Coordinates of C-alpha atoms in Angstrom, one line a residue:
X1 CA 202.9 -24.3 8.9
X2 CA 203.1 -22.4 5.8
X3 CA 199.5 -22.0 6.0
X4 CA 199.7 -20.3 9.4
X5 CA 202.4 -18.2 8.5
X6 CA 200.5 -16.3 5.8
X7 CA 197.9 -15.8 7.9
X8 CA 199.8 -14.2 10.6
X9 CA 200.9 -11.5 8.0
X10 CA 197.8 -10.9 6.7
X11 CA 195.8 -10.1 10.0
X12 CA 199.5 -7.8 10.7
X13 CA 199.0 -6.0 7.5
X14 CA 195.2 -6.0 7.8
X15 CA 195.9 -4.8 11.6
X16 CA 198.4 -1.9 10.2
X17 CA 196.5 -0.5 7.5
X18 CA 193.2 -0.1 9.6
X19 CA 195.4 2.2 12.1
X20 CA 196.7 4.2 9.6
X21 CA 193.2 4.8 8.3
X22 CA 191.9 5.5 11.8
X23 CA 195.0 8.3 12.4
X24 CA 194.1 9.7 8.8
X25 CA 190.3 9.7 10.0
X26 CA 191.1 10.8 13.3
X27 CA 193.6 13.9 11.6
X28 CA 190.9 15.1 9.2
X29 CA 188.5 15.4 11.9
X30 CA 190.4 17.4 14.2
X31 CA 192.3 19.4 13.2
X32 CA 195.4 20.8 14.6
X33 CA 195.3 23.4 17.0
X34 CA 197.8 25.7 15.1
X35 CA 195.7 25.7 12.3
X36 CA 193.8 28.8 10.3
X37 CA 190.8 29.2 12.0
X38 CA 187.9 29.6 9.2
X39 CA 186.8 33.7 8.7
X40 CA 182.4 34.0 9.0
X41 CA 181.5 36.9 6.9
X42 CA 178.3 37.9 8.5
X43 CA 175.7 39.0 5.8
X44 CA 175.0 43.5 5.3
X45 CA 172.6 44.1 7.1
X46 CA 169.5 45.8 4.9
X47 CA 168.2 49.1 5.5
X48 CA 165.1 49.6 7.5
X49 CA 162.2 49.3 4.3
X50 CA 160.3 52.5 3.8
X51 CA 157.1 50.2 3.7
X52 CA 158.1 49.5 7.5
X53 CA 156.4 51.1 10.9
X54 CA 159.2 52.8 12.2
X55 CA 159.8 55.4 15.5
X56 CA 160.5 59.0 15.2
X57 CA 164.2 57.9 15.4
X58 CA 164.4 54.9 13.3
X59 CA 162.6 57.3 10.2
X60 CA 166.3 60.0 11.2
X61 CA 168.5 57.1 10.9
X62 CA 172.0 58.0 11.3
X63 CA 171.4 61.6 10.6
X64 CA 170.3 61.7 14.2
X65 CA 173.8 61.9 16.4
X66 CA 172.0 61.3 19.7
X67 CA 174.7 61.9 21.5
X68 CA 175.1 65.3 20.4
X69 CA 171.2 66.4 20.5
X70 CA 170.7 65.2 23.8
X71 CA 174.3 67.1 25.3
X72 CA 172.4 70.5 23.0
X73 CA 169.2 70.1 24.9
X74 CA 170.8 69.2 28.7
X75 CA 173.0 72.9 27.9
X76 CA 170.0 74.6 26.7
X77 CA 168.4 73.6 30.1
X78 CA 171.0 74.2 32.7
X79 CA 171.1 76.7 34.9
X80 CA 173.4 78.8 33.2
X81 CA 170.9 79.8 31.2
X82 CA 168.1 80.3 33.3
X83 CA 168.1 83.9 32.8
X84 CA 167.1 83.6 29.2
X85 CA 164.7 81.0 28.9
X86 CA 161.0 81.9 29.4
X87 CA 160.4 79.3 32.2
X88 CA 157.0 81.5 33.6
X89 CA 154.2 79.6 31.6
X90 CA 151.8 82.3 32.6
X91 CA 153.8 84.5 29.6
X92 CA 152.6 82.1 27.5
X93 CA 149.3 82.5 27.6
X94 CA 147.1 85.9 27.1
X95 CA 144.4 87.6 29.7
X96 CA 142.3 85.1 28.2
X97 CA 144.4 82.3 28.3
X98 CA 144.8 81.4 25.1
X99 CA 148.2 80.2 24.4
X100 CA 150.6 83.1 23.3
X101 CA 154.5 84.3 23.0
X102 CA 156.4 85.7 25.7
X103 CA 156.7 89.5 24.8
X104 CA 160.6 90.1 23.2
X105 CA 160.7 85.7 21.8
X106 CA 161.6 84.9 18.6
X107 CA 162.2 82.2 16.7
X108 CA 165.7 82.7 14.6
X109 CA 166.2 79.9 12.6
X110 CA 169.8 81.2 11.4
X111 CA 170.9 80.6 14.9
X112 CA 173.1 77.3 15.0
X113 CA 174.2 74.7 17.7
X114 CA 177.4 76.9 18.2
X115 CA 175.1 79.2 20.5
X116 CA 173.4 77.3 22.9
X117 CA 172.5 80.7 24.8
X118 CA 170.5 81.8 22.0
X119 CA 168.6 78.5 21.9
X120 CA 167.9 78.1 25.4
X121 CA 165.8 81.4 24.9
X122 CA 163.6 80.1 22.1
X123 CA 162.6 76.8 23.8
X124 CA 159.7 76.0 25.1
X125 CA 158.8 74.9 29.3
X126 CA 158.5 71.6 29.7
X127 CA 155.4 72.7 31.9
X128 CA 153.7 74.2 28.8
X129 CA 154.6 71.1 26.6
X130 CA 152.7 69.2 29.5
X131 CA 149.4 70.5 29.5
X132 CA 148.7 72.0 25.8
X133 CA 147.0 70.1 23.3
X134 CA 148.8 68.9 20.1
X135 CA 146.6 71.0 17.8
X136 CA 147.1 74.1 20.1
X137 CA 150.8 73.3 20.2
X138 CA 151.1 72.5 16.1
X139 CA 149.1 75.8 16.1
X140 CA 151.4 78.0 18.7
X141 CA 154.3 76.4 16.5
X142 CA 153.0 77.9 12.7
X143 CA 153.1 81.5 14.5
X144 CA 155.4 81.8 15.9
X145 CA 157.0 85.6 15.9
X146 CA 160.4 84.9 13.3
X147 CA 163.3 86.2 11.6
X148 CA 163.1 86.9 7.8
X149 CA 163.3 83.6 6.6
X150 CA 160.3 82.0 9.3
X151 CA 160.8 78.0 8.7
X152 CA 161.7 78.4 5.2
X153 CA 165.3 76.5 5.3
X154 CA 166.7 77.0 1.8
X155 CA 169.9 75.5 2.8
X156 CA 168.4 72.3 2.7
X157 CA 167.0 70.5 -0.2
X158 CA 165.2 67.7 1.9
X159 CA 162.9 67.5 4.3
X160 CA 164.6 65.3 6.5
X161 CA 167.3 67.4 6.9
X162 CA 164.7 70.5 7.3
X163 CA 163.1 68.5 10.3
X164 CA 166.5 67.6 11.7
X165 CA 167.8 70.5 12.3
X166 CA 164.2 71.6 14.1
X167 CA 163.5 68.4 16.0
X168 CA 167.3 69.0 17.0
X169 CA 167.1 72.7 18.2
X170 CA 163.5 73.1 19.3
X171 CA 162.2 70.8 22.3
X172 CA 158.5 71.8 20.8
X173 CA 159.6 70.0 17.9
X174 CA 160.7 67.2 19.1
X175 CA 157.6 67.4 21.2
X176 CA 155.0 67.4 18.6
X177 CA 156.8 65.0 16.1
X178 CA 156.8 62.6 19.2
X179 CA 152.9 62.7 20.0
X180 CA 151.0 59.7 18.6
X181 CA 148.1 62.3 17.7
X182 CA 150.0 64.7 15.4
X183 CA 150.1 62.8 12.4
X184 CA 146.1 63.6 11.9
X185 CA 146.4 67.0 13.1
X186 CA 149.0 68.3 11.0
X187 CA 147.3 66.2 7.9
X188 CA 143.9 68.0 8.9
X189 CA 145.9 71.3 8.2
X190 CA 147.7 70.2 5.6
X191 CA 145.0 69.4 3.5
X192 CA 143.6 73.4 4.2
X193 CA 146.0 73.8 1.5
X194 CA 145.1 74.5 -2.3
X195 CA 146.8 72.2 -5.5
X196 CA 148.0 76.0 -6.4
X197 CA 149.8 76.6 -3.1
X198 CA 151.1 73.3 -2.6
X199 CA 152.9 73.5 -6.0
X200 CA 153.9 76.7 -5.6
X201 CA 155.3 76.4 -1.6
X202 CA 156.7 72.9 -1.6
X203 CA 159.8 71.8 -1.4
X204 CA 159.5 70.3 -5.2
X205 CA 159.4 74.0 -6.0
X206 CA 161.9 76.6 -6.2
X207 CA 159.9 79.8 -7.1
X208 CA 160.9 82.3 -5.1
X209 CA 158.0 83.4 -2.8
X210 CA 157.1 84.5 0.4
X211 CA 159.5 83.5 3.3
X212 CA 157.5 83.1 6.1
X213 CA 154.5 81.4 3.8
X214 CA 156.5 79.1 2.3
X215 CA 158.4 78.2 5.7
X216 CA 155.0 77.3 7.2
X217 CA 154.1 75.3 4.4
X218 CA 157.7 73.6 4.3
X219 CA 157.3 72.5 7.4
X220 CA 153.7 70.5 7.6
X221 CA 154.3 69.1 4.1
X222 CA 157.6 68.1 5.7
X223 CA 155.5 66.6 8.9
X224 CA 153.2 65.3 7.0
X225 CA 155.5 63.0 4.6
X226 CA 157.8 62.2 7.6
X227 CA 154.6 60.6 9.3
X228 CA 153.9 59.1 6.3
X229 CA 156.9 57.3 5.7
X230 CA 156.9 56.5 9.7
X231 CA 153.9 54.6 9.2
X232 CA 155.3 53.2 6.3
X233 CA 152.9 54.4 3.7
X234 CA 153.5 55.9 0.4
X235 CA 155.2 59.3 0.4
X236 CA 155.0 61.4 -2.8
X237 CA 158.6 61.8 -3.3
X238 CA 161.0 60.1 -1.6
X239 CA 164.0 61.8 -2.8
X240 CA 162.5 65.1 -1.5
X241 CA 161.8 63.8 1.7
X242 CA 165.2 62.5 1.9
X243 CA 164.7 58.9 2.3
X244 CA 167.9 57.7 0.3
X245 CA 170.1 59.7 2.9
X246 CA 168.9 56.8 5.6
X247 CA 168.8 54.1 3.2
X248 CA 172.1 55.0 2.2
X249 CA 173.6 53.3 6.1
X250 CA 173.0 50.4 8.1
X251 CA 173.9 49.1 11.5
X252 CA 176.5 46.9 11.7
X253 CA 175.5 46.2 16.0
X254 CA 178.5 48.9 16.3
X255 CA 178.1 52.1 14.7
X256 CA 176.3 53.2 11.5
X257 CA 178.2 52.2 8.4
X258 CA 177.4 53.4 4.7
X259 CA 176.7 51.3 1.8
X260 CA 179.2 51.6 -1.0
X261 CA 176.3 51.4 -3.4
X262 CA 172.5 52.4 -1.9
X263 CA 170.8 49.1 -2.2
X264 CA 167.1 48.5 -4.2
X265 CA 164.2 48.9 -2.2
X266 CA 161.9 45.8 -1.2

């Protein structure tokens, strides 16, 4: 009887103990409703590597505000400016038809986004951006009739920013920088150049020369490390060109963000 007796109290302490491991089991793997729910940090994203293949807008970054360059370009081309744009191709070309300026355009590279008026009348028809050749066009663009300063941009002390401000102003711009062929044209003109003019018209340089000669030269060294370090090949300088200014923000899937510190390159 005795024997029995024990027994029944082991298999009801053996019994009460496994439950109240199986509640503690059962507690720890799920967990209440009410409680903190666990915070993901999801990793920085890294900037886009110079040694990458990138598009004309992935090499702008942030810099580009798409928003506002497309809203400059739709004003530009509205009607309310029709009066002042030269929309008649047939000015563009001479008796000859060689590709030429409208008589009275300039180019005014002082003029900001504030006067959209004065832009609309230095753009190009898309009808001419159709049909001319990217050498012809990259040609058309080196001389064109200008203020003082021609291309030369010394407000700026990269060429990314240079380029910008033109890809963002100038649908001709924008045009050529956007052709797949342009990279070999403007490098077959680019090389025209001599080791003494390149030193003394590049950016790297701050002699003060020429305007309009060193704004022509500005602008297809400019074009020709921006292809460069679209394709992802080796650019000469990238603190001239500007490259920190990209790698300096990322996309966090929202808007652009900017690195506390600029990160080290691949």
């Amino acid at each position: 009887m005795k024997k029995k007796i024990i027994t029944v109290i082991l298999f009801t302490a053996f019994v009460i103990t496994s439950c109240s491991l199986q509640k503690q089991k059962n507690t720890e793997t799920f967990p209440s409703s009410t409680a903190e729910p666990t915070q993901t940090v999801a990793p920085t994203p890294t900037p886009l590597s110079k040694t990458a293949k990138k598009t004309t807008k992935e090499a702008f970054g942030p810099l580009l505000n798409k928003d506002w360059w497309v809203e400059l370009q739709n004003e530009c081309f509205s009607k309310e400016y029709d009066s002042v744009r030269h929309d008649d191709i047939s000015e563009w070309k001479d008796k000859k038809g060689n590709y030429t300026y409208p008589k009275g355009y300039e180019i005014d590279t002082m003029v900001g986004s504030e006067k959209p008026s004065a832009l609309a009348a230095q753009q190009m028809p898309k009808e001419l951006l159709d049909e001319i050749s990217t050498e012809d066009l990259y040609r058309l663009i080196i001389k064109a009739p200008t203020d003082d300063y021609g291309w030369y941009a010394p407000w700026y002390d990269t060429y990314l920013s240079i380029l910008l401000r033109f890809y963002i102003h100038y649908n001709f711009i924008e045009e050529l920088m956007e052709r797949e062929d342009a990279p070999e044209v403007v490098h077959r003109y680019y090389t025209k150049y001599s080791e003494k003019e390149v030193e003394k018209y590049s950016l790297r340089s701050r002699s003060q020369v020429n305007y309009k000669k060193r704004g022509r030269f500005q602008l297809t060294e400019g074009l020709e490390w921006f292809f460069l370090y679209k394709e992802g090949k080796e650019v000469p300088d990238y603190q001239v060109l500007g490259h920190d200014l990209v790698k300096a923000w990322y996309w966090d899937g929202t808007e652009w963000q900017m690195y506390d510190e600029i990160p080290e390159d691949d």
